[in-house]
Tab-separated table of N, CA and C in Angstrom:
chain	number	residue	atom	x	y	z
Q	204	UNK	N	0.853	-1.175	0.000
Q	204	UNK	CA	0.000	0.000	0.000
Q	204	UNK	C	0.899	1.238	0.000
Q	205	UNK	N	0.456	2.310	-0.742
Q	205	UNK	CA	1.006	3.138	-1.237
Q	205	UNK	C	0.477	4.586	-0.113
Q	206	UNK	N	1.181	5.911	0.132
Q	206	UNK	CA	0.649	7.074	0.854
Q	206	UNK	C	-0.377	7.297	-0.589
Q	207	UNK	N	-0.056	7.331	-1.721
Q	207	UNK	CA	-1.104	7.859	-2.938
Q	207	UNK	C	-2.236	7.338	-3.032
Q	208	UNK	N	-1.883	5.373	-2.437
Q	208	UNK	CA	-3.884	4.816	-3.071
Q	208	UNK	C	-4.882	5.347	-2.094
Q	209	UNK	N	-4.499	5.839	-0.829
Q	209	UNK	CA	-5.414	6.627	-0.189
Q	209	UNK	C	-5.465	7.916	-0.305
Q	210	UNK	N	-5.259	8.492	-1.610
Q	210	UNK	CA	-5.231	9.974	-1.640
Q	210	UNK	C	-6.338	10.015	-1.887
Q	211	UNK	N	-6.869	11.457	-1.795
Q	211	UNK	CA	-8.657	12.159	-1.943
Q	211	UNK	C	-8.577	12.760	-3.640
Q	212	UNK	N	-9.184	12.875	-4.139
Q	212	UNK	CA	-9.201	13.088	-5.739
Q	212	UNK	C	-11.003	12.906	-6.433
Q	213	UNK	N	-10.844	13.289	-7.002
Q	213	UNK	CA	-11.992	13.002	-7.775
Q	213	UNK	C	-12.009	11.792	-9.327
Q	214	UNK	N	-13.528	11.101	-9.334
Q	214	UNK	CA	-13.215	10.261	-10.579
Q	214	UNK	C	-14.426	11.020	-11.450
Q	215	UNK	N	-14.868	10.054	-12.025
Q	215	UNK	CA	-15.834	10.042	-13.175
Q	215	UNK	C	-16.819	8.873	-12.669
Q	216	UNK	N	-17.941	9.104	-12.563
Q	216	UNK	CA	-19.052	8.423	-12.159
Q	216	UNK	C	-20.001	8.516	-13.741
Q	217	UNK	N	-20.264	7.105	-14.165
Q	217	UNK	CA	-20.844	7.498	-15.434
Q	217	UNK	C	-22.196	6.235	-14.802
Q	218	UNK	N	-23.595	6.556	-14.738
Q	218	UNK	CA	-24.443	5.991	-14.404
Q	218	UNK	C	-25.685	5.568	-15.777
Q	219	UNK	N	-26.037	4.041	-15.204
Q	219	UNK	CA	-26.712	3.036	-16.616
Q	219	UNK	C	-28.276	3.210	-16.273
Q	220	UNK	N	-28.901	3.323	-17.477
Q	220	UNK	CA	-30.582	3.046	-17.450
Q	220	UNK	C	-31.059	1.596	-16.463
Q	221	UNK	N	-30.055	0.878	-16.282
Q	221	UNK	CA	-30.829	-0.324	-15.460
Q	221	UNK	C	-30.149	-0.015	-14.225
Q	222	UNK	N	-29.149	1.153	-13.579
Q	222	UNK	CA	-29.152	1.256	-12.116
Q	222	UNK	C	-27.265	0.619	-12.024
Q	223	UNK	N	-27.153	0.506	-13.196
Q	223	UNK	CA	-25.710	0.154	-13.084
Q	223	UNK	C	-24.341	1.303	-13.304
Q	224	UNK	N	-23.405	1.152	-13.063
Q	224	UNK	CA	-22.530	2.317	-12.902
Q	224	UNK	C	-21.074	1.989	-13.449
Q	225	UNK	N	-20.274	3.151	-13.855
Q	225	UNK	CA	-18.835	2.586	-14.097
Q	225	UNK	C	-18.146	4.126	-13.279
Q	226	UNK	N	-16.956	3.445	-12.970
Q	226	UNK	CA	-15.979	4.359	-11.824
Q	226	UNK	C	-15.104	4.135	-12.651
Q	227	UNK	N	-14.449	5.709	-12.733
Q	227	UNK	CA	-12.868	5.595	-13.478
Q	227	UNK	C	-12.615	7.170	-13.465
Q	228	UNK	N	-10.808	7.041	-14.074
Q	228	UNK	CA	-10.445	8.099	-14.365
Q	228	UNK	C	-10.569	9.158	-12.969
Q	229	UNK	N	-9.879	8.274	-11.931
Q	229	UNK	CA	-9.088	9.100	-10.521
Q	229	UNK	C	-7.862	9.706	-10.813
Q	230	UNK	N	-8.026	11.245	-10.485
Q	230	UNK	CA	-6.837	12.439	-10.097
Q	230	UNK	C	-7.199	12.889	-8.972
Q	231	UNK	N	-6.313	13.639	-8.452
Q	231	UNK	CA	-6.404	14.802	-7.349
Q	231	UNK	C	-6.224	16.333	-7.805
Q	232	UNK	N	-6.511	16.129	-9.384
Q	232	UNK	CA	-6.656	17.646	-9.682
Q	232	UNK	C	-8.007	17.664	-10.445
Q	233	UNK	N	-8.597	18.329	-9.630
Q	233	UNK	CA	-9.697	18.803	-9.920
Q	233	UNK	C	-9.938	19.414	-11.567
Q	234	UNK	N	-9.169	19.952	-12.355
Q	234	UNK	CA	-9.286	20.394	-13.548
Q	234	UNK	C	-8.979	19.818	-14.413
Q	235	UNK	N	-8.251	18.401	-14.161
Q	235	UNK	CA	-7.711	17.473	-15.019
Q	235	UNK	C	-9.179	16.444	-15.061
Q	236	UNK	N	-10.018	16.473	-13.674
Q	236	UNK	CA	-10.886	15.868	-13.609
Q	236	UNK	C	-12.142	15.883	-14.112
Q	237	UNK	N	-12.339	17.614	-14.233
Q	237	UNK	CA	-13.077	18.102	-15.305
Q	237	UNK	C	-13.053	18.053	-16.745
Q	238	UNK	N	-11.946	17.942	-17.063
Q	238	UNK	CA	-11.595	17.696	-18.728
Q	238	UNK	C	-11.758	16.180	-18.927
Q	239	UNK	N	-11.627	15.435	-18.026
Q	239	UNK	CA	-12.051	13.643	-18.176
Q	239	UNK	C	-13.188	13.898	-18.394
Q	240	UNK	N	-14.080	14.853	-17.192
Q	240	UNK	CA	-15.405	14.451	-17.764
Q	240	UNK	C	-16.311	15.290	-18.829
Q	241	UNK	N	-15.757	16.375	-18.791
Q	241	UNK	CA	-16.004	16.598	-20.319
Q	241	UNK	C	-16.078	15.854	-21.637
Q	242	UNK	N	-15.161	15.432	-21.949
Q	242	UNK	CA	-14.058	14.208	-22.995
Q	242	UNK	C	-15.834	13.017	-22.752
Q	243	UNK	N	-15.787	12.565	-21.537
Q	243	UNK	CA	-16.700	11.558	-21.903
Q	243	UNK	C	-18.043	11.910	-22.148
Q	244	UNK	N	-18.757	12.913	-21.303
Q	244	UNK	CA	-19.974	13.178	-21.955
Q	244	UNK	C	-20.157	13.362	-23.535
Q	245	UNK	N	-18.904	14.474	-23.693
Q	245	UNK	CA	-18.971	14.168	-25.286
Q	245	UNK	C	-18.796	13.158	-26.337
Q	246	UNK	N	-18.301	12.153	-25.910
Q	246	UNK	CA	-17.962	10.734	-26.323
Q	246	UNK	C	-19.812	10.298	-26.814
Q	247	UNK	N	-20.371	10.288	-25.298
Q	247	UNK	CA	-21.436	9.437	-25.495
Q	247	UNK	C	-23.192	10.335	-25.925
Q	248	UNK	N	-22.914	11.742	-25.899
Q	248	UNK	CA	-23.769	12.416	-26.502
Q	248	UNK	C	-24.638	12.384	-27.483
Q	249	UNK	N	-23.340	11.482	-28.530
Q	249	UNK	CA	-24.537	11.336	-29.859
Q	249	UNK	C	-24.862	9.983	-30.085
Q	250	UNK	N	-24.149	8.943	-29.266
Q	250	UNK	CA	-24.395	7.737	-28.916
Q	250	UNK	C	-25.725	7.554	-29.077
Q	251	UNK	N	-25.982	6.042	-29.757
Q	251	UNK	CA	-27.372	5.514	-29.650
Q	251	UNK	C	-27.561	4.729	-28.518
Q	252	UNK	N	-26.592	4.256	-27.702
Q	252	UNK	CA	-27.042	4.012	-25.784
Q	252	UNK	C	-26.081	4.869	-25.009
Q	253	UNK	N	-27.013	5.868	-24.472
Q	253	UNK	CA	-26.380	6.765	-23.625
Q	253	UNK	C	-26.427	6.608	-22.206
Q	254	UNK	N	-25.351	7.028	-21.416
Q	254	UNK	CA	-25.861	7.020	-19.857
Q	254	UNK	C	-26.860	8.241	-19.381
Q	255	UNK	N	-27.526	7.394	-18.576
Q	255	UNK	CA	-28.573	8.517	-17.884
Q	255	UNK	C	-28.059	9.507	-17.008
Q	256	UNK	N	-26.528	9.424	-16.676
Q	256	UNK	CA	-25.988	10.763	-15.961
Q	256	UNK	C	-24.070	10.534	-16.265
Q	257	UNK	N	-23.650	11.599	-16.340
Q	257	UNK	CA	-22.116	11.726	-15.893
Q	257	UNK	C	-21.645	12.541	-15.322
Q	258	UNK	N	-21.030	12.322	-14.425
Q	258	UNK	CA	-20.512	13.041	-13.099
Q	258	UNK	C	-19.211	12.788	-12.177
Q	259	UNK	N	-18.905	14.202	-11.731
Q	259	UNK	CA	-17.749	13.591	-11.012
Q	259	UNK	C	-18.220	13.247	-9.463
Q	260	UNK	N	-17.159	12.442	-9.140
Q	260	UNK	CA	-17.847	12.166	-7.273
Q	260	UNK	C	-16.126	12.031	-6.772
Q	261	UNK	N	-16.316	12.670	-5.742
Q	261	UNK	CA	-15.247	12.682	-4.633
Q	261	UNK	C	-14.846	11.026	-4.248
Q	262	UNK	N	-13.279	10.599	-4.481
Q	262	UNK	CA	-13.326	9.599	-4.125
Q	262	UNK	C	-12.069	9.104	-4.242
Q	263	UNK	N	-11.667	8.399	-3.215
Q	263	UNK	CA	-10.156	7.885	-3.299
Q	263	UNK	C	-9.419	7.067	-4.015
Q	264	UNK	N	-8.340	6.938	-4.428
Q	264	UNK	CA	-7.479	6.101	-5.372
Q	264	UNK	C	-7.832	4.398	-5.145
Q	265	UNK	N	-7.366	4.281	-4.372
Q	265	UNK	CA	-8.333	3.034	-3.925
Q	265	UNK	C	-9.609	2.601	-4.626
Q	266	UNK	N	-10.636	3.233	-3.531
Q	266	UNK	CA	-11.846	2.978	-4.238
Q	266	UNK	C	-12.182	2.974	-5.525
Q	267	UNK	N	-11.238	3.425	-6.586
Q	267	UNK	CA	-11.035	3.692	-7.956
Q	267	UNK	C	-10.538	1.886	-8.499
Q	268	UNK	N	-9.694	2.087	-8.003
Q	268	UNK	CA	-8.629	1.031	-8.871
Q	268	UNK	C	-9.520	-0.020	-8.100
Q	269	UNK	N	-9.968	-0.383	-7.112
Q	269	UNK	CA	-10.709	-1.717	-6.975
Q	269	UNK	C	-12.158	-1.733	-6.942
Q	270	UNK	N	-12.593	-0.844	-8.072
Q	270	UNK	CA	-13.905	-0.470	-8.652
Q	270	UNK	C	-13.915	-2.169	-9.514
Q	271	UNK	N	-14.803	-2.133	-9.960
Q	271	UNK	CA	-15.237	-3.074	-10.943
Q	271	UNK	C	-15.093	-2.507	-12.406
Q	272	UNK	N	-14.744	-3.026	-13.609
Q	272	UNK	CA	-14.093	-2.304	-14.533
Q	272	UNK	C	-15.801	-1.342	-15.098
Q	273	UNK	N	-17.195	-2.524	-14.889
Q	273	UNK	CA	-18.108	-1.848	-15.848
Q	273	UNK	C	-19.423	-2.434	-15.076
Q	274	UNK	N	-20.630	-1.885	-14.786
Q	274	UNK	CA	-21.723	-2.769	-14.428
Q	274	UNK	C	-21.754	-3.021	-13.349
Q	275	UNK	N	-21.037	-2.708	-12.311
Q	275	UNK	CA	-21.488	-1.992	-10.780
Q	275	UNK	C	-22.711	-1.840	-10.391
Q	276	UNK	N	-23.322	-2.259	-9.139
Q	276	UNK	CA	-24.562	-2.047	-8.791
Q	276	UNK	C	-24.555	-2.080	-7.242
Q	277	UNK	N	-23.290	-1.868	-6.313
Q	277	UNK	CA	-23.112	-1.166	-5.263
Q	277	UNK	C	-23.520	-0.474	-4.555
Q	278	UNK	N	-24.328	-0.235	-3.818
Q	278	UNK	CA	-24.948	1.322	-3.287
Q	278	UNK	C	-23.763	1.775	-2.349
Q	279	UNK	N	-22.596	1.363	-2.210
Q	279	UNK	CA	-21.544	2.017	-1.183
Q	279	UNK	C	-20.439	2.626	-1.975
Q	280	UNK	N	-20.679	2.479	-3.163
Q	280	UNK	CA	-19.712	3.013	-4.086
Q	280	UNK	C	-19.687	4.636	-4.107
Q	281	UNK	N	-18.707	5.484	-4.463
Q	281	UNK	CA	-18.746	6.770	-4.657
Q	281	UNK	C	-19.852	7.095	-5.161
Q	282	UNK	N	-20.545	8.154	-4.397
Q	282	UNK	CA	-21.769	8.926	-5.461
Q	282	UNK	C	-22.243	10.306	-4.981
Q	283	UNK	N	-21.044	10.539	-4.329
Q	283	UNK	CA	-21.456	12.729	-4.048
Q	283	UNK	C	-19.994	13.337	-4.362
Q	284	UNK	N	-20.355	14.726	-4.887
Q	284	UNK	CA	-19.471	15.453	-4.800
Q	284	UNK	C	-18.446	15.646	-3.897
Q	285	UNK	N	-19.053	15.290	-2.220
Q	285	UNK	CA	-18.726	15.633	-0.916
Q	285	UNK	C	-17.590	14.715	-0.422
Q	286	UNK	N	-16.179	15.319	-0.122
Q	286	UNK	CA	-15.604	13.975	0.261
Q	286	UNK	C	-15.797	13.218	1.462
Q	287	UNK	N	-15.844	12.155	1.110
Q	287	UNK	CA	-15.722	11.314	2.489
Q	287	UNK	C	-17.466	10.893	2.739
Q	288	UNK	N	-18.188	11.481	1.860
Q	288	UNK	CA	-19.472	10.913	1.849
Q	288	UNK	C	-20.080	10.054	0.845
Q	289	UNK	N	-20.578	9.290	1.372
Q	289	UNK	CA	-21.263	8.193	0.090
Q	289	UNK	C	-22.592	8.080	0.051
């Protein structure tokens, strides 16, 4: 274990029409984190299956990297802006 996999940072919370979720794309800079999620909304905008939300959520390196790669259905997983709240 690393001082970094418990660092505070923000990811990309991209949420599915059936309640499912994908976590990715953890920094601790906030503006690098914004341009991830920029980059993906626009990805899936003109998409013919879109997610029903994308967002960033406060959340540690950790909780990132031992996310599930796709299809998450967790309710303890990252899902506020707020750190340290779930």
């Amino acid at each position: 274990m690393t001082s970094m996999e418990y660092a505070w940072g923000y990811a990309v919370r991209r949420q599915w029409p059936d309640d499912a979720h994908d976590l990715f794309g953890f920094t601790p800079q906030a503006d690098l984190a914004r341009r991830r999620l920029d980059r993906d909304r626009g990805y899936w905008r003109s998409g013919p299956i879109r997610p029903t939300a994308v967002y960033l959520v406060a959340a540690n390196a950790a909780d990132v990297s031992r996310h599930p790669v796709n299809g998450c259905r967790h309710s303890c997983c990252p899902d506020s802006t707020q750190r340290g709240q779930r």
